[in-house]
Each structure stands twice: as C-alpha cells, then as structure tokens.
Amino acid sequence: MKTAKYIFVTGGVTSSLGKGIIAASLAKLLQARGLKVTIQKFDPYINVDPGTLNPYEHGECFVTEDGAETDLDLGHYERFLNIHTSQANNVTTGRIYQTVINQEREGAYLGKTVQVVPHITDEIKRRMLLLGNTGEYDIVITEIGGTVGDIESLPFVEAVRQLQWQMEEEDCLVVHLTLIPYLKAAKELKTKPTQHSVKLMSENGVHPDIIVCRTERSLNMELRKKIALFCNVKTEAVIEAMDANSIYEVPLKMLHEGLDIIVLKKLHINGYSAPELSKWKGFLDKLKYPSGKINIGLIGKYIELQDAYKSILESFVHAGAINECKVNIVNVHSETITEDNVQEKLGGLDGLLVAPGFGMRGIEGKIVSVKFARENNLPFFGICLGMQMAAIEFARNVLDLKDANSTEMKADTTNPVIDLMEGQKKVTAKGGTMRLGAYPCEIKEDTLAYKIYGQSTISERHRHRWEFNNAYLEQFENAGMIASGKNPGTGLVEIIELKDHPFFIGVQYHPELKSTVENPQPIFVNFIKAAKEFSDRKTAVKNAVLQSELI
C-alpha cells in the first residue's frame, strides 16, 4: 500500500484570505500532473458540524454524497478536482471533543487524566492521517480553518507541529497563506504583518516551508527576498497570489508562480508529467469571452451574504461558460416582493431561481415570484424550498386551494400540500437528522426532466425534512403540473414541472452541490439555455416593434 504525503495549509494576519482556494488550486495542479490528491478541512469551531449554523454565520452548508453536512470549502474542493468528498474530509473541534469525551465515558483511557495534549491532539492527528492511510492517495492536503493565533485553533497547530516532528522531512510540508497589505498613503507594500504571523507560528513550533502572499500589487524580487530572509524560507518559496477576476484563474496563476513544482521538489516526488489543463483552460476561455449576457433573478432571504448561496452561484458560472453566456445575478430579497411591485422587481429578468431555505420569513414573496414566472412564461427553476413554493403557488392559484401551505409554515393548514416526511415526525434533535446525502430518482420519459438528464435514473443530494404531499398529486397532474421524477423506493416526489410552459421545473434535491468545472449540472445548463432563448425572443420583439415604428 502506497504511503501518502501530507501538505498543511494555514492562514495568518486575517481570515477570508482564501485558504480553500489556494488548497484547491494546488490540488488541481498536482492532480493535473497525474497524482491522486484529496483535500480535507479542519474547522476550529465547537459545533459538531455546520448543519445547525445560520447561513449568515458561516455561509452555505455543503452536503456530501454520504450525507455529511460540511464546510462550504468542500464545495470548492469538489468543483476544482471533480471528485466526491465525504464526512472524513471535514472535521471540527466539536467532533474531536465529542469523540474523546465519548471514549472517556467508555473507559478507553484507563483512568488517566484526559488532556488537550496528548488526547485531543492524538485524535486530531488520527483524523488528519485517516484518508492518507486508505492507500488511495499520493497527497492529502489539509486546510486548517481560522487564523494562526486564534485560541481555538491552537490544538490543530500543535497537532501539525507533532506530525512535522514525527514524519520524514520529505513526507510533510506546511504552506502558510498570509497578507501583504498595500498602504496607499505610503504607496508601498508592507511585509511586517507576514513576519509577525510566521514568528507566531514558529513560537508554536510550526515552521512554514512555503509562504503564499495575498496582495493587491505585484511583489518585486527585493520584497520576496526580504520575506524569505525574515521568515526563514527560500526566495523561490515566496509565492505571489494577486487578486484574480475569478477563482478559476487561481490554479493558472499558481502554475505561473511554480507553486506545484516547489511542492513536488520539497516532497521528493519525481517522474511527474506536464500538467494536463486543456479542459480547464477551455472553460476559462469561454468564461472570459462570452457571446451574450442574461439577467437571472435569485430570489432568497440570505442574499446579503453571497456565501449563503455559494454552490448556486458557482453552478451559474459553470452553466454560463458552457452556454458562452455571462450570467448576471440579480439578487432580490423575497421579503420585499409583493403583488404590487413584482412587475417592477422581476420584469427585466430572463430567468428566475427561487432558492432553498428554512422558516417562515420571506415565504409569501417567493410565492408571488413563482406566480409571476408561471403566468409570464419566464424560465423558472426552484430548488428544495423553491420547489415547495412552486407547489403551494399552483395549489392556491390554479387548484383554487386558497389556504394551501406547508406544515413547516402553518402546522394547522387544512391543505398541507407540503408536509413533514413520515420519518421526521418523531425527530426532535436538529443536528444531522434531516434527509441527507445522495438518493436515486426515477425520471419519466417525454418530460422536461428526461430531456435535461437524458436518462431515466439519476442520483442527487438532499437536505430537507418536508416533502410534497402525494395525497394531492392526482389533482396537480390533472391540472398540468406533473411529477416527472420520484424516488423509486418511497414514491417521494423529487421533480415537478409544468406541461404548458417553456421551462418550469422544481426539484426537491440540491443539484447545485454536484456541479463542477468539468461537469456542469445539467438543469443549470438547460435553465441558462432557456433564459438565453427567452432573452433572444424579447430582443426580437423589441426590434420588430422598433422596425414597425420606423415604417
């Protein structure tokens, strides 16, 4: 069984520098050279997982194939590497402590005093090495969340120190991402914050091998030498990470800087091939040089924080590139939409996506938005709660069930077209108890869904408690809204669509979670295509009107 080598990515000076993007970019370059690579994220917060966190707190919760609720950085890993991650790829302080405390209760420590060192750090190390011990990977990249110096991340830094000491020098490498701020008043870049960050790491016993510098301005050789001298690394190990127009440009910027070559050299890896990045470059060309532009409305209630819909936004980037079209996202807060202003807010759009979410806030605005899309033949795409809002709108305004609702919003509604799943009715705990992970779906032939996927059996990821109430299915289908996709085992409605509409589809699952650069999600691709056609028709009508006025 092959032995994996380990790369640890830490961050200093400030948060939000993009450790996940740097880790994913490095992994992409190593993968492009023929190496088997995976990435894992260790988060310092005490929540067991991000599943119970408000999106305003931590952005979206990314769900893996095996049903793990994880950090949104795992989405970047999957989108860059075109691989699936799992529960093993995301570990939190809460999960570490939970494991150690459970073992203590079971008597696993034979009466010893349980301490941060060695018991907590041993559990961290065990999980850091877990994926590498499977024999499936040449390199395991571990991103350490938070910023060096934070109290909560100290046990993780200590675990890295121990591994750096225990492993052979060529089997372990530390990449430190830091900030080189530009002072406009002085008109110069300052290296002092980076020096202090590395000094703080060194005080904790961890010595970075490579320093990646986020910067607004280019680093000259004099600055690189200064950083190298004070931070005890080689000059070629000081990597410039300039701000990029798109996160998908970062791998090529890191290739230009030689980050992957330095890593391979330090890990004593030989015989690697030239990087195969033709698909990636082709994608970037389409992304940079679109032939058209469309406006897509994103109707949600967390729009103030874009990370809350990260996977949806990235799926639009992938689908836009395939269609050679720039997708301009128009964020519309669902709480602000009413019957009186819906035309004003949504009238200029080429497509409408009603986003997932939980709770009562902003629900009526979403329903009004669905009605507008249905009545105006505007391409519509509803995800999870968005699909449920489409069902409620149809029940109220087409089936004339005026009090139709979800029992999530109104427990005593007389027409619960959306109801709590049978298996959820006795569940009281919140964390990790929803319908999570990948489930199969059978698609009817001669439907929009079948045309989109081109096959009758698919698998998509879920994260929900409520479902379409099949007691109303016959009424819906008789009136023109069909269930084109169902779970083969339970009969759970997975996909609904309108017969007499150019593009109207709602899905109970989260298709955005499986969209990657190399394999854009097919519903997003077809939705953008439909929006593009809608835009072209609008333009043709405008031109015809102008032509007639000239005559």
Coordinates of C-alpha atoms in Angstrom, one line a residue:
M1 CA 0.0 0.0 0.0
K2 CA 1.4 3.4 -1.0
T3 CA 2.2 5.9 1.7
A4 CA 0.6 9.4 1.3
K5 CA 2.5 12.6 1.7
Y6 CA 0.8 15.5 3.6
I7 CA 0.5 19.2 3.0
F8 CA -0.9 21.5 5.6
V9 CA -2.3 24.9 4.6
T10 CA -2.6 27.5 7.4
G11 CA -3.6 31.2 7.4
G12 CA -2.2 34.3 9.1
V13 CA -2.9 38.0 9.6
T14 CA -6.6 37.9 8.8
S15 CA -9.4 35.5 7.9
S16 CA -11.0 35.2 4.4
L17 CA -7.7 35.2 2.5
G18 CA -8.8 32.2 0.5
K19 CA -7.0 29.2 2.1
G20 CA -9.6 26.9 0.5
I21 CA -9.0 28.3 -3.0
I22 CA -5.2 28.1 -2.6
A23 CA -5.5 24.5 -1.3
A24 CA -7.9 23.6 -4.1
S25 CA -5.7 25.3 -6.7
L26 CA -2.6 23.4 -5.5
A27 CA -4.5 20.2 -5.5
K28 CA -5.7 20.8 -9.1
L29 CA -2.2 21.4 -10.3
L30 CA -0.9 18.2 -8.6
Q31 CA -3.9 16.3 -10.0
A32 CA -3.2 17.7 -13.5
R33 CA 0.3 16.2 -13.2
G34 CA -1.1 12.7 -12.7
L35 CA -1.1 12.5 -8.8
K36 CA -4.0 11.2 -6.7
V37 CA -5.0 14.1 -4.4
T38 CA -7.7 14.8 -1.9
I39 CA -8.3 17.8 0.5
Q40 CA -9.7 17.9 4.0
K41 CA -10.8 20.9 6.1
F42 CA -10.3 21.1 9.9
D43 CA -12.5 23.8 11.4
P44 CA -11.8 25.2 14.9
Y45 CA -15.4 25.9 16.0
I46 CA -17.1 23.8 18.6
N47 CA -20.2 22.9 16.5
V48 CA -20.1 19.2 15.6
D49 CA -20.8 20.3 12.0
P50 CA -22.1 23.4 10.2
G51 CA -25.6 21.9 9.8
T52 CA -27.2 23.9 12.6
L53 CA -25.4 27.2 11.7
N54 CA -27.3 30.1 10.3
P55 CA -26.1 30.9 6.7
Y56 CA -25.3 34.5 7.9
E57 CA -22.8 32.9 10.3
H58 CA -20.9 30.6 8.1
G59 CA -22.3 30.6 4.5
E60 CA -23.9 27.6 3.0
C61 CA -23.8 24.1 4.4
F62 CA -22.3 21.8 1.8
V63 CA -23.7 18.3 1.8
T64 CA -21.6 15.4 0.5
E65 CA -22.6 12.1 -1.2
D66 CA -22.6 10.3 2.2
G67 CA -24.9 12.9 3.8
A68 CA -22.3 14.8 5.8
E69 CA -23.1 18.5 6.5
T70 CA -19.8 20.2 5.9
D71 CA -18.0 23.5 5.4
L72 CA -18.5 25.3 2.1
D73 CA -14.8 24.9 1.2
L74 CA -15.6 21.3 0.4
G75 CA -17.7 22.6 -2.4
H76 CA -14.5 24.3 -3.8
Y77 CA -12.6 21.1 -3.5
E78 CA -15.2 19.1 -5.5
R79 CA -15.7 21.8 -8.1
F80 CA -11.9 22.1 -8.7
L81 CA -11.0 18.4 -8.5
N82 CA -14.2 16.9 -10.0
I83 CA -14.2 14.3 -7.2
H84 CA -16.6 13.4 -4.3
T85 CA -15.7 14.3 -0.7
S86 CA -17.1 12.7 2.4
Q87 CA -17.5 13.1 6.2
A88 CA -13.8 12.2 6.6
N89 CA -12.9 15.4 4.6
N90 CA -14.4 17.8 7.2
V91 CA -13.6 17.7 10.9
T92 CA -14.5 20.3 13.6
T93 CA -13.3 20.9 17.2
G94 CA -16.7 19.8 18.3
R95 CA -16.5 16.4 16.6
I96 CA -13.0 15.9 18.0
Y97 CA -14.0 16.6 21.6
Q98 CA -17.2 14.6 21.2
T99 CA -15.2 11.6 20.2
V100 CA -12.7 12.0 23.0
I101 CA -15.4 12.5 25.6
N102 CA -17.4 9.5 24.4
Q103 CA -14.2 7.4 24.6
E104 CA -13.5 8.7 28.1
R105 CA -17.1 7.7 29.2
E106 CA -16.5 4.2 27.8
G107 CA -13.3 3.9 29.9
A108 CA -10.9 3.9 26.9
Y109 CA -8.2 5.9 28.8
L110 CA -7.9 3.5 31.7
G111 CA -8.4 6.2 34.5
K112 CA -5.9 8.6 33.1
T113 CA -6.4 12.4 33.2
V114 CA -7.8 13.4 29.7
Q115 CA -5.9 16.4 28.4
V116 CA -5.6 18.5 25.3
V117 CA -2.1 17.1 24.8
P118 CA -1.9 14.2 24.2
H119 CA -5.6 13.0 23.9
I120 CA -7.2 15.8 21.8
T121 CA -4.1 16.2 19.6
D122 CA -3.8 12.5 19.1
E123 CA -7.4 12.4 17.9
I124 CA -6.7 15.3 15.6
K125 CA -3.7 13.5 14.2
R126 CA -5.6 10.3 13.7
R127 CA -8.2 12.1 11.6
M128 CA -5.5 14.0 9.7
L129 CA -4.0 10.7 8.6
L130 CA -7.2 8.8 8.0
L131 CA -7.6 9.5 4.3
G132 CA -3.8 9.0 3.7
N133 CA -4.0 5.6 5.3
T134 CA -6.5 4.3 2.8
G135 CA -3.8 3.9 0.2
E136 CA -5.9 5.7 -2.4
Y137 CA -4.0 9.0 -2.4
D138 CA -0.5 10.2 -3.2
I139 CA -1.0 13.5 -1.4
V140 CA -3.5 14.7 1.3
I141 CA -3.9 18.4 1.6
T142 CA -5.3 19.6 5.0
E143 CA -6.7 23.1 5.3
I144 CA -6.6 24.4 8.9
G145 CA -9.5 26.8 9.4
G146 CA -9.2 30.1 11.3
T147 CA -6.1 32.3 11.7
V148 CA -2.8 31.4 13.4
G149 CA -3.0 33.0 16.9
D150 CA -6.7 32.2 17.5
I151 CA -7.2 30.3 20.8
E152 CA -9.5 27.7 19.3
S153 CA -7.0 26.7 16.5
L154 CA -4.1 26.1 18.9
P155 CA -4.7 22.3 19.2
F156 CA -4.7 21.9 15.4
V157 CA -1.4 23.9 15.1
E158 CA 0.0 21.7 17.9
A159 CA -1.1 18.6 16.0
V160 CA 0.7 19.8 12.9
R161 CA 3.8 20.5 14.9
Q162 CA 3.8 16.9 16.2
L163 CA 3.3 15.5 12.7
Q164 CA 6.1 17.7 11.3
W165 CA 8.4 16.4 14.0
Q166 CA 7.3 12.7 13.7
M167 CA 7.3 12.4 9.9
E168 CA 10.2 12.3 7.5
E169 CA 11.1 15.8 6.2
E170 CA 10.0 14.8 2.6
D171 CA 6.6 13.5 3.8
C172 CA 5.2 16.6 5.3
L173 CA 5.0 20.2 4.2
V174 CA 3.4 23.4 5.5
V175 CA 2.1 26.2 3.3
H176 CA 1.3 29.4 5.1
L177 CA -1.1 31.9 3.4
T178 CA -0.7 35.5 4.6
L179 CA -1.5 39.1 3.6
I180 CA 0.9 41.7 2.3
P181 CA -1.2 44.9 2.7
Y182 CA -0.7 48.0 0.4
L183 CA -0.6 51.3 2.3
K184 CA -2.0 53.9 -0.1
A185 CA -0.6 56.8 1.9
A186 CA 2.9 55.4 1.9
K187 CA 2.5 53.9 -1.6
E188 CA 4.2 50.6 -0.6
L189 CA 3.6 47.0 0.3
K190 CA 4.3 46.1 3.9
T191 CA 5.8 42.7 5.0
K192 CA 5.7 43.2 8.7
P193 CA 2.3 41.5 9.3
T194 CA 3.6 38.5 7.5
Q195 CA 6.8 38.5 9.5
H196 CA 4.8 38.6 12.7
S197 CA 2.4 35.8 11.5
V198 CA 5.3 33.5 10.7
K199 CA 7.0 34.4 14.0
L200 CA 3.8 33.4 15.9
M201 CA 3.7 30.1 14.0
S202 CA 7.4 29.5 14.9
E203 CA 6.7 30.2 18.5
N204 CA 4.1 27.4 18.3
G205 CA 6.8 25.1 16.8
V206 CA 5.5 25.1 13.3
H207 CA 7.8 26.3 10.5
P208 CA 6.3 27.0 7.1
D209 CA 8.1 25.7 4.0
I210 CA 6.2 27.9 1.6
I211 CA 4.7 31.3 2.1
V212 CA 1.8 32.3 -0.2
C213 CA 1.3 36.1 -0.2
R214 CA -2.2 37.6 -0.9
T215 CA -1.6 41.0 -2.4
E216 CA -3.2 43.8 -4.4
R217 CA 0.1 44.7 -6.1
S218 CA 2.9 42.6 -7.6
L219 CA 5.8 41.6 -5.3
N220 CA 9.2 42.6 -6.7
M221 CA 12.3 40.4 -6.1
E222 CA 13.5 42.7 -3.3
L223 CA 10.3 42.2 -1.3
R224 CA 10.4 38.4 -1.9
K225 CA 14.0 38.3 -0.6
K226 CA 13.0 40.3 2.4
I227 CA 10.1 37.9 3.2
A228 CA 12.4 34.9 2.6
L229 CA 15.1 36.3 4.9
F230 CA 12.8 37.2 7.9
C231 CA 10.6 34.1 7.5
N232 CA 13.3 31.5 7.0
V233 CA 12.3 30.2 3.6
K234 CA 14.0 30.1 0.2
T235 CA 13.2 33.0 -2.1
E236 CA 11.5 30.7 -4.6
A237 CA 9.2 29.5 -1.8
V238 CA 7.7 33.0 -1.5
I239 CA 4.6 32.8 -3.8
E240 CA 2.7 35.8 -5.1
A241 CA -1.1 35.4 -5.0
M242 CA -2.5 38.5 -6.7
D243 CA -6.2 39.2 -6.6
A244 CA -7.9 37.4 -9.6
N245 CA -11.1 38.2 -11.5
S246 CA -12.3 34.7 -11.0
I247 CA -11.3 31.9 -8.5
Y248 CA -10.9 29.6 -11.5
E249 CA -7.9 31.7 -12.7
V250 CA -6.0 31.0 -9.5
P251 CA -4.7 27.5 -10.5
L252 CA -3.1 29.0 -13.6
K253 CA -1.6 31.9 -11.5
M254 CA -0.1 29.3 -9.1
L255 CA 1.2 27.3 -12.0
H256 CA 2.9 30.5 -13.3
E257 CA 4.4 31.1 -9.8
G258 CA 5.7 27.5 -9.8
L259 CA 3.9 26.5 -6.5
D260 CA 3.4 22.9 -7.6
I261 CA 7.0 22.5 -8.7
I262 CA 8.3 23.7 -5.3
V263 CA 5.9 21.4 -3.5
L264 CA 7.0 18.4 -5.7
K265 CA 10.6 19.2 -5.1
K266 CA 10.3 19.5 -1.3
L267 CA 8.3 16.3 -1.1
H268 CA 10.9 14.5 -3.3
I269 CA 8.3 13.4 -5.9
N270 CA 9.9 12.7 -9.2
G271 CA 8.7 11.4 -12.6
Y272 CA 5.6 13.6 -12.7
S273 CA 4.1 14.6 -16.1
A274 CA 3.4 18.0 -17.5
P275 CA 0.1 19.4 -16.2
E276 CA -3.0 18.5 -18.3
L277 CA -5.2 21.6 -18.0
S278 CA -6.7 21.8 -21.5
K279 CA -10.3 21.4 -20.3
W280 CA -9.7 24.0 -17.5
K281 CA -8.2 26.5 -20.0
G282 CA -11.1 25.9 -22.4
F283 CA -13.5 26.6 -19.6
L284 CA -11.7 29.8 -18.7
D285 CA -11.7 31.0 -22.4
K286 CA -15.5 30.6 -22.5
L287 CA -15.8 32.3 -19.2
K288 CA -13.7 35.3 -20.2
Y289 CA -15.2 35.8 -23.7
P290 CA -19.0 35.3 -23.6
S291 CA -21.0 35.9 -26.7
G292 CA -24.0 37.2 -24.8
K293 CA -25.4 38.3 -21.4
I294 CA -28.6 37.4 -19.5
N295 CA -30.1 38.5 -16.2
I296 CA -31.2 35.8 -13.7
G297 CA -33.1 36.7 -10.6
L298 CA -32.0 34.9 -7.4
I299 CA -35.0 35.1 -5.0
G300 CA -33.8 34.3 -1.5
K301 CA -33.7 35.6 2.1
Y302 CA -29.9 35.4 2.7
I303 CA -28.8 37.5 -0.2
E304 CA -26.8 39.9 1.9
L305 CA -24.2 37.2 2.3
Q306 CA -23.3 35.7 -1.1
D307 CA -21.6 32.7 0.6
A308 CA -25.1 31.6 1.7
Y309 CA -25.7 30.5 -2.0
K310 CA -22.1 29.7 -3.0
S311 CA -22.8 26.5 -4.8
I312 CA -25.7 28.0 -6.7
L313 CA -23.6 31.0 -7.8
E314 CA -20.8 28.7 -8.9
S315 CA -23.2 26.5 -10.8
F316 CA -24.3 29.5 -12.8
V317 CA -20.7 30.3 -13.6
H318 CA -20.2 26.7 -15.0
A319 CA -23.5 26.8 -16.9
G320 CA -22.9 30.2 -18.3
A321 CA -19.5 29.2 -19.6
I322 CA -21.0 26.1 -21.4
N323 CA -23.6 28.4 -23.0
E324 CA -20.9 31.0 -23.8
C325 CA -23.0 33.5 -21.9
K326 CA -22.3 35.9 -19.0
V327 CA -24.9 35.2 -16.2
N328 CA -25.6 38.4 -14.3
I329 CA -27.2 37.6 -11.0
V330 CA -29.9 40.0 -9.8
N331 CA -30.3 39.4 -6.0
V332 CA -33.9 40.0 -4.9
H333 CA -34.8 39.7 -1.2
S334 CA -38.0 37.7 -1.0
E335 CA -39.3 39.8 1.9
T336 CA -39.5 42.8 -0.4
I337 CA -41.6 41.2 -3.1
T338 CA -45.4 41.9 -3.2
E339 CA -48.2 41.6 -5.8
D340 CA -47.9 45.4 -6.3
N341 CA -44.2 45.6 -7.1
V342 CA -43.4 42.2 -8.6
Q343 CA -43.5 43.5 -12.2
E344 CA -41.1 46.3 -11.3
K345 CA -38.7 43.9 -9.5
L346 CA -38.8 41.0 -11.9
G347 CA -39.9 42.4 -15.2
G348 CA -36.5 42.8 -16.6
L349 CA -35.3 39.3 -15.9
D350 CA -34.6 36.4 -18.3
G351 CA -35.0 33.7 -15.8
L352 CA -35.9 33.2 -12.1
L353 CA -34.4 30.9 -9.5
V354 CA -36.2 30.6 -6.1
A355 CA -33.5 29.5 -3.7
P356 CA -33.6 26.9 -0.8
G357 CA -34.0 27.9 2.8
F358 CA -35.9 27.2 6.0
G359 CA -38.5 29.0 8.0
M360 CA -41.4 31.4 7.5
R361 CA -39.6 34.6 6.7
G362 CA -39.9 35.8 3.1
I363 CA -42.2 32.9 2.0
E364 CA -45.0 35.0 0.5
G365 CA -42.6 36.9 -1.6
K366 CA -41.3 33.6 -3.1
I367 CA -44.8 32.5 -3.9
V368 CA -45.6 35.8 -5.6
S369 CA -42.4 35.4 -7.6
V370 CA -43.3 31.8 -8.7
K371 CA -46.7 33.1 -9.9
F372 CA -45.1 35.8 -11.9
A373 CA -42.8 33.3 -13.7
R374 CA -45.7 30.9 -14.3
E375 CA -48.0 33.5 -15.8
N376 CA -45.4 35.3 -17.9
N377 CA -43.7 32.2 -19.3
L378 CA -40.5 33.3 -17.6
P379 CA -37.9 30.4 -17.3
F380 CA -38.3 29.1 -13.7
F381 CA -36.1 26.9 -11.5
G382 CA -37.0 26.1 -7.9
I383 CA -34.6 24.3 -5.6
C384 CA -35.8 22.5 -2.4
L385 CA -37.9 25.2 -0.7
G386 CA -38.2 26.8 -4.1
M387 CA -39.8 23.7 -5.5
Q388 CA -42.2 23.6 -2.5
M389 CA -43.2 27.2 -3.1
A390 CA -44.0 26.4 -6.7
A391 CA -46.3 23.6 -5.5
I392 CA -48.0 25.9 -3.0
E393 CA -48.5 28.7 -5.6
F394 CA -50.0 26.2 -8.0
A395 CA -52.4 24.8 -5.4
R396 CA -53.5 28.3 -4.4
N397 CA -53.9 29.9 -7.8
V398 CA -54.7 27.0 -10.2
L399 CA -56.3 24.4 -8.0
D400 CA -58.1 27.2 -6.0
L401 CA -57.0 25.8 -2.6
K402 CA -56.6 29.3 -1.2
D403 CA -55.2 28.1 2.2
A404 CA -52.7 25.7 0.7
N405 CA -49.4 25.8 2.6
S406 CA -46.6 23.8 4.1
T407 CA -46.9 22.5 7.7
E408 CA -43.4 24.0 8.2
M409 CA -45.0 27.4 7.9
K410 CA -48.5 26.7 9.2
A411 CA -48.9 23.5 11.2
D412 CA -52.7 23.5 11.2
T413 CA -53.3 24.3 7.4
T414 CA -56.3 22.5 6.0
N415 CA -54.5 21.8 2.7
P416 CA -50.9 20.7 3.5
V417 CA -49.6 20.3 0.0
I418 CA -46.1 20.2 1.6
D419 CA -45.9 18.0 4.7
L420 CA -43.3 16.7 7.1
M421 CA -41.8 13.4 5.9
E422 CA -43.2 10.4 7.8
G423 CA -39.7 9.5 9.1
Q424 CA -39.2 13.1 10.5
K425 CA -42.4 13.3 12.6
K426 CA -40.8 12.0 15.8
V427 CA -37.4 13.6 15.3
T428 CA -36.7 16.3 17.9
A429 CA -32.9 16.7 17.6
K430 CA -31.7 19.2 14.9
G431 CA -28.1 18.3 14.0
G432 CA -27.7 15.7 11.3
T433 CA -31.3 14.4 11.4
M434 CA -32.7 15.6 8.0
R435 CA -32.9 13.6 4.9
L436 CA -29.3 14.0 3.9
G437 CA -27.0 12.8 1.1
A438 CA -27.5 11.1 -2.3
Y439 CA -30.7 9.3 -3.2
P440 CA -31.9 7.9 -6.5
C441 CA -34.6 9.4 -8.7
E442 CA -36.6 7.7 -11.5
I443 CA -37.5 10.1 -14.3
K444 CA -40.5 9.8 -16.6
E445 CA -39.8 9.7 -20.3
D446 CA -41.1 12.5 -22.6
T447 CA -40.7 15.1 -19.9
L448 CA -38.5 18.2 -19.5
A449 CA -36.5 16.4 -16.8
Y450 CA -35.8 13.5 -19.1
K451 CA -34.8 15.8 -21.9
I452 CA -32.4 17.6 -19.4
Y453 CA -30.8 14.5 -18.0
G454 CA -31.0 12.2 -21.0
Q455 CA -31.6 9.1 -18.7
S456 CA -34.2 7.6 -16.6
T457 CA -32.2 7.0 -13.3
I458 CA -30.2 9.7 -11.6
S459 CA -28.8 10.3 -8.2
E460 CA -28.8 13.7 -6.5
R461 CA -28.1 15.1 -3.0
H462 CA -30.7 16.1 -0.5
R463 CA -31.1 18.2 2.7
H464 CA -34.7 18.6 3.8
R465 CA -37.4 17.5 6.3
W466 CA -40.6 18.4 4.3
E467 CA -41.9 16.8 1.1
F468 CA -44.6 17.1 -1.5
N469 CA -47.8 15.5 -0.1
N470 CA -48.8 12.7 -2.5
A471 CA -52.4 12.9 -1.4
Y472 CA -52.6 16.0 -3.8
L473 CA -50.6 14.5 -6.7
E474 CA -53.6 13.5 -8.8
Q475 CA -55.1 16.9 -8.6
F476 CA -51.8 18.5 -9.6
E477 CA -51.3 16.3 -12.5
N478 CA -54.8 16.7 -13.8
A479 CA -54.3 20.4 -13.8
G480 CA -51.0 20.3 -15.7
M481 CA -48.2 20.1 -13.1
I482 CA -46.7 16.7 -13.3
A483 CA -44.3 14.8 -11.0
S484 CA -41.6 13.9 -13.6
G485 CA -39.2 12.4 -11.0
K486 CA -39.8 10.2 -8.0
N487 CA -37.8 8.2 -5.5
P488 CA -38.1 4.6 -6.7
G489 CA -38.3 3.2 -3.1
T490 CA -40.6 5.7 -1.3
G491 CA -42.6 7.4 -4.1
L492 CA -41.3 10.8 -2.8
V493 CA -41.8 13.4 -5.5
E494 CA -38.4 14.7 -6.5
I495 CA -39.2 16.8 -9.6
I496 CA -42.2 18.8 -10.6
E497 CA -42.7 20.6 -13.9
L498 CA -45.4 22.4 -15.9
K499 CA -46.6 20.9 -19.2
D500 CA -47.5 24.1 -21.0
H501 CA -44.6 26.3 -20.1
P502 CA -41.3 26.9 -22.0
F503 CA -39.2 26.0 -18.9
F504 CA -40.7 25.5 -15.4
I505 CA -39.1 23.0 -13.1
G506 CA -38.8 22.5 -9.4
V507 CA -36.6 19.9 -7.6
Q508 CA -36.7 18.7 -4.0
Y509 CA -32.9 17.9 -4.1
H510 CA -29.9 20.3 -4.4
P511 CA -28.4 19.9 -7.9
E512 CA -26.0 22.8 -7.3
L513 CA -24.0 20.5 -5.0
K514 CA -22.7 18.3 -7.9
S515 CA -21.9 21.0 -10.4
T516 CA -18.1 21.1 -11.3
V517 CA -16.0 22.9 -13.9
E518 CA -15.6 19.7 -15.9
N519 CA -19.2 18.5 -15.4
P520 CA -21.7 21.4 -15.1
Q521 CA -25.0 20.4 -13.6
P522 CA -27.5 19.7 -16.5
I523 CA -30.5 21.6 -15.0
F524 CA -28.4 24.7 -14.6
V525 CA -27.1 24.3 -18.2
N526 CA -30.6 23.9 -19.7
F527 CA -32.0 26.7 -17.5
I528 CA -29.4 29.2 -18.8
K529 CA -30.1 27.9 -22.3
A530 CA -33.8 28.6 -21.8
A531 CA -33.1 32.0 -20.3
K532 CA -30.9 32.9 -23.3
E533 CA -33.7 31.9 -25.7
F534 CA -36.2 34.0 -23.7
S535 CA -33.8 37.0 -23.9
D536 CA -33.4 36.5 -27.6
R537 CA -37.2 36.4 -28.1
K538 CA -37.5 39.6 -26.1
T539 CA -34.9 41.3 -28.2
A540 CA -36.5 40.1 -31.4
V541 CA -39.9 41.5 -30.3
K542 CA -38.3 44.9 -29.4
N543 CA -36.5 45.0 -32.7
A544 CA -39.8 44.2 -34.6
V545 CA -41.6 47.0 -32.7
L546 CA -38.8 49.5 -33.5
Q547 CA -38.9 48.4 -37.1
S548 CA -42.6 48.9 -37.4
E549 CA -42.4 52.3 -35.8
L550 CA -39.7 53.4 -38.3
I551 CA -42.0 52.3 -41.2

